[in-house]
């Protein structure tokens, strides 16, 4: 180099450059050289724009022109310009967009979202379809982020403005995700909880409280006047206006309300003005406004100059003064207008400052900016040219906008076609995949065939050699056979005789079976026609006729005023009907016993026959042994054989004579006239069936009349006039009943005269149900009765004497008739008596010595509790409330006296107790009676209650947990409403809750018909109701329309919502699986069901979102709704399988609303058996059921060792267990069961009961006390709801019903019958008789096939034989390839079907172009048979619906000139046609249950093209069964029994292939649950074309995940301590991250680290669930069987996987339905 190139000049800065060589760091001082070549390195480094490579050369920086420097070694650009970023300045940062659509941008600019730089609210943006699309920040929305998102307000188009979150103080609609406010101003809409204000921050007028924090705005209690909004203190009225003027007097209240309305309207006007101002944009409108202001300013300047000019000139020229003055006047007017404009602008400026919350400094800045703008406007020339240009630009912009809209419309049209194109491409891709799979399979078959041919060739050569040897051996055998023929001539003769004997024995078998069966049928029929039974039936008929006459006399023998008397008599007839039916039932039981005795006799004969059969079988076996001995032995002589045969024949003759005697004995049991009576039985049975139908028709009007009576009584208002109306309405109902009862009695008499048919018992049971409903309605009648001192009522409550033993509680309403003169003569009066007829063990009420006295007796002396604090003479003249209570030996009485002037109530309490040890009220079920108001003359009251009858009005309310009424009576005495009408009740007799709540006792329900009369089903449909209950289960809401339903239930204390609006995927379940809201805690809970956009169901409890689920877009198809229960025929109909239970609701409901419209449930005509009020006693949980692993515990701090008395009753079948436990320090008090005995352990002292039979399933009572003579502490009943800890405990119901001894007795009673049945079954199976060992072996093999020894559940659930379930997916189907040659001439099909679905394909076949076709499908529940004749469609449609869930047999025929559809052999529908049958040709396959995707759409309506949802069986074509399907897709056996959500993989094999949106790459997480029925099977498999795979399987209960990542195989396994096959659900999770795999099975975790593949890439390969084709399995996989069992809750990367949307469901796989047993 020359000196110039080598010379270096020191720069002001010196750089350090370092490089690492091995372990040595070389540091180089870099001095830039001025004269070095740009691309050649020198000792000072590379010039700007170049970087030093690893080889030491200088290379140009690749920064796309956006940077001049880059790092040596890597070339990474530094200090990117023009808003670019990236290693080579090739990207735009977030919030910026490049100048090109594709490629590297030359520069980046801020996103125009909505305005670049000044107002950019986008996270990022991108170009698409010629425009810019914005990805907005959280608070913004719109294509250009030009508006605020829901829940925020502001104006993003206004520079400096942002979107702020709505603040409604938490008082907006809680069902919305965000708070609702005006999107520009932020003013809250729809303030709830009685609030108002811009932010709902204060209470509404007429309310007071804290709206922001406490949220307790309460209505002012000021009689319509205003109150202080904070304290609620009533405000004083304004002084009255002087009446000396003509002005009307206006109260201050009205002024305030008018002023409030004016202010509200003013605020709305201001808000509208403010919205208008804030919505002004900085665009064209602002420009026009500036132009106008500019013109005005210029004009004013010109006018001002002219004015000054004329003023000066006016001084010089006097004659122009007047003209100048006129112009000055105009100027003054213009200046005045300008001043007004300035003031308006000033006010708007101040409002803007307040609205935008600007500080004074900001206001000053904006004013100075405005002044500068005005100065600029003054300096500028008029904007005439600019305005013209602006108008031209505006016109051009409008034309451009129109072109853009046209382009956008074409873009939308094109975009709508994208999904179709993608779908077609997807279908083609699937077909190509299927073709590739078929080609691979064909190649495998070719290879296998070549191998088989080679093996066959070798085996053929071997067999030819063997054939030659066999020929030689045959010759030798023939010689041996010739000699054997001669020897066996004698035994063959014996064999022929033995064959004859066997044939005769078989004939005897047939005769015995036939005779025995015929005899049993005759005896069963004869038992129904006992002479005594006929006489008893006639006797009952006379009694019923007498009853009808008595009813006529009672109903028509009184005057028109005795309407309530008619109701009483009618109810008496109800009771008599019940008693007569009970007698008829007893007679039927007698007949049943007689039948059982006759049957036992038949069984005895059967036993003899079985014995003789056994002898015959023994003889047969001996004969067969002789035959084998004769065949096998050549040593026996003919003489020995003959001797055996003779002995056999002798025994055979003896047996024959015994059989003939048995037959003679059986025939002698038949009376002479039996055949005649059998013929009569047929006629009477037909008459009985007809009578049953008539009885059912007779009960229907009775049911309607009873419901009408219930409605009229429940609609009673609190006045005498309303009561009279209710009584007259009840009288009309009774009058209608008088027309029904004679018909009913006549039908019953005819039925009892006939022999009982099968369905008569069900009809009589229906009558009993109607009577029970009547009793239930009568129990809810809330009307009092007037007692005159000589009258009485015997009440018929649902008394459970076991529940009344330890605890008794009763409440009633009472009102005295103080002006009655009889009271002055004898003021002491009897009120009620509940006890035994012998006047021992009872409770009662009476008036003694001007005191109300509560009396009870527990077997010893009476206990009297007088309420002396409130003498009866001081009671008011309206209803008061009495409650009496007894807990063990302790009694208590409550009196509540309401007030007429206020809401206050007077309450009085008095207590007492039994001095002795007696603690139980031992009522006898047969002798228990309940008298109110008085007693009949023949009954003797105990001395303490032996008083004159009550004078006044009484109304019963509750008895323990049950609502009772005087109108549910057994008998009434001297009740005459003409002379003693019931008392009109005052409102004070009701509590607040009683006025708005409804009580359901589990037997009644409310029915609101045509609910759309109050509100329409719309885009948002809403149901609201409040419930309060302590029970675990109960029906809340139910709607039904055919097979479609909607049910909201309470299941185990949590909500359970299930519905089906005709969905193709079946019912949808929405369950509180996370247990967020427990309902059965005896508190009111507000439940809301919201159906949004006809596709999303939302469950809200107490204004808190619980759960939501999406479904197919379908509107609610209902008109009526059942509340709290439903009729039995509905609960036990086809929808019963979809209900969690069929139990009515027990508890309280209120506030039922549909679309926010209230319903009065008691005013609905269909309501039955509910009442007003919410009795607190019905909500107390006094019972608890324990399952052996449960308990309840209280945190109440009490000492049981110093003073304690308590007790409980229990019922159990377990001999051992802990009943009660308490500890205090080291002292323990416990009560337990030990081998059936009760053991008390108190501080180490044990006391054991002598008896050991307390585990007999009956109620037993324990009372324990540690106390002095009198207990100071009050004894209360424990409410288990209040206990702080409850573990696996049910607080309602006890399933322990009867002791095991009774169960064993029942089994023993029928054991002989069962034995006979089993023997008869065996007797028909000849194979099992001849070869019993083979039959047992076969049975053992079948059992082994049905159950894996490691599994709790059988491998195959119980299913209907030869029936298949379809409908798991839209294309569930079977395909059959064989079609007969004469199919075009004669197509005769038959099939059996069962379904609840309204639509679906059953059968389809067509040619390739689907020109010729034939189909059978369901549409709207009806069967439709369709086929073509040329271009004409022949359509045959049934009139009835067959989607009732029952089996139906269907035959459909296409003949030469007629089509025929035959249903159940009863309905024959035909349609003739003309045409050439030879031209009608179809091709395989034949589809059953559904069609392949894309098929049948041309000929069948779209909703019936999808798969049939139900079961099909017994498919036959031209009389031959069609069984072997060539292909099966999502078809399983037709299961019986319960089912649940999940996907079932049958033992017949099958798998699911997920759609392409799910794949298993290098990183994933898979979670699902399984319940297997086999201990081995493939769970999941993914396979790629390069040999990599992932496989998860079970093998003998061990779960294994095995992978190959292109390097080698590696795996991990988990084995649980308990069996995976135990019948329970188990959770499995697999997590993969590159070469690390973790397996989690029920929290048992294991993992493996495999080799790392640096070239590994993600492949989108299909994922198989439950199985995999054999061709995809590698040799290293030991488990090749498909999974058998259920899979549910399948998720990949936390995304739920829906198997119903899978790419393919192959084989016997049931989607969405899993058998539970």
XYZ file of N, CA and C in Angstrom, residues 509 513 613 616-618 620-621 624 1319-1333 1335:
75
model
N -93.375 -85.806 27.095
C -92.959 -84.447 27.502
C -93.922 -83.405 26.960
N -96.275 -80.885 29.161
C -96.165 -79.420 29.088
C -97.492 -78.797 28.681
N -90.703 -85.663 35.345
C -89.768 -85.297 34.275
C -88.347 -85.693 34.642
N -87.998 -89.193 34.052
C -87.899 -89.457 32.617
C -86.519 -89.119 32.085
N -85.987 -87.990 32.547
C -84.648 -87.627 32.103
C -83.622 -88.655 32.572
N -83.833 -89.106 33.830
C -82.901 -90.134 34.324
C -82.988 -91.384 33.467
N -83.991 -91.508 30.373
C -83.431 -91.197 29.068
C -81.905 -91.279 29.097
N -81.324 -90.720 30.155
C -79.856 -90.786 30.255
C -79.372 -92.232 30.333
N -79.557 -93.673 26.943
C -78.460 -93.222 26.076
C -77.143 -93.877 26.454
N -88.065 -73.927 36.230
C -88.092 -75.288 35.694
C -88.808 -75.344 34.361
N -89.874 -74.556 34.230
C -90.551 -74.535 32.944
C -89.633 -74.020 31.855
N -88.878 -73.059 32.158
C -87.956 -72.499 31.164
C -86.904 -73.522 30.754
N -86.384 -74.231 31.727
C -85.394 -75.266 31.412
C -86.030 -76.392 30.623
N -87.253 -76.716 30.945
C -87.916 -77.818 30.263
C -88.105 -77.571 28.782
N -88.194 -76.343 28.354
C -88.367 -76.060 26.932
C -87.074 -76.170 26.155
N -85.957 -76.128 26.820
C -84.661 -76.123 26.149
C -84.167 -77.567 26.032
N -84.426 -78.173 24.894
C -84.067 -79.582 24.740
C -82.568 -79.790 24.724
N -81.845 -78.823 24.175
C -80.394 -78.984 24.119
C -79.812 -79.082 25.510
N -80.336 -78.275 26.438
C -79.789 -78.290 27.786
C -80.176 -79.567 28.518
N -81.270 -80.211 28.108
C -81.636 -81.481 28.744
C -80.714 -82.598 28.264
N -80.485 -82.623 26.969
C -79.678 -83.715 26.429
C -78.200 -83.552 26.759
N -77.725 -82.307 26.793
C -76.304 -82.065 27.057
C -76.169 -80.951 28.078
N -76.460 -81.251 29.337
C -76.407 -80.173 30.341
C -75.020 -79.609 30.513
N -73.997 -80.411 30.441
C -72.650 -79.890 30.663
C -72.249 -78.913 29.572
N -74.298 -77.001 27.835
C -75.038 -75.755 28.033
C -74.418 -74.893 29.108
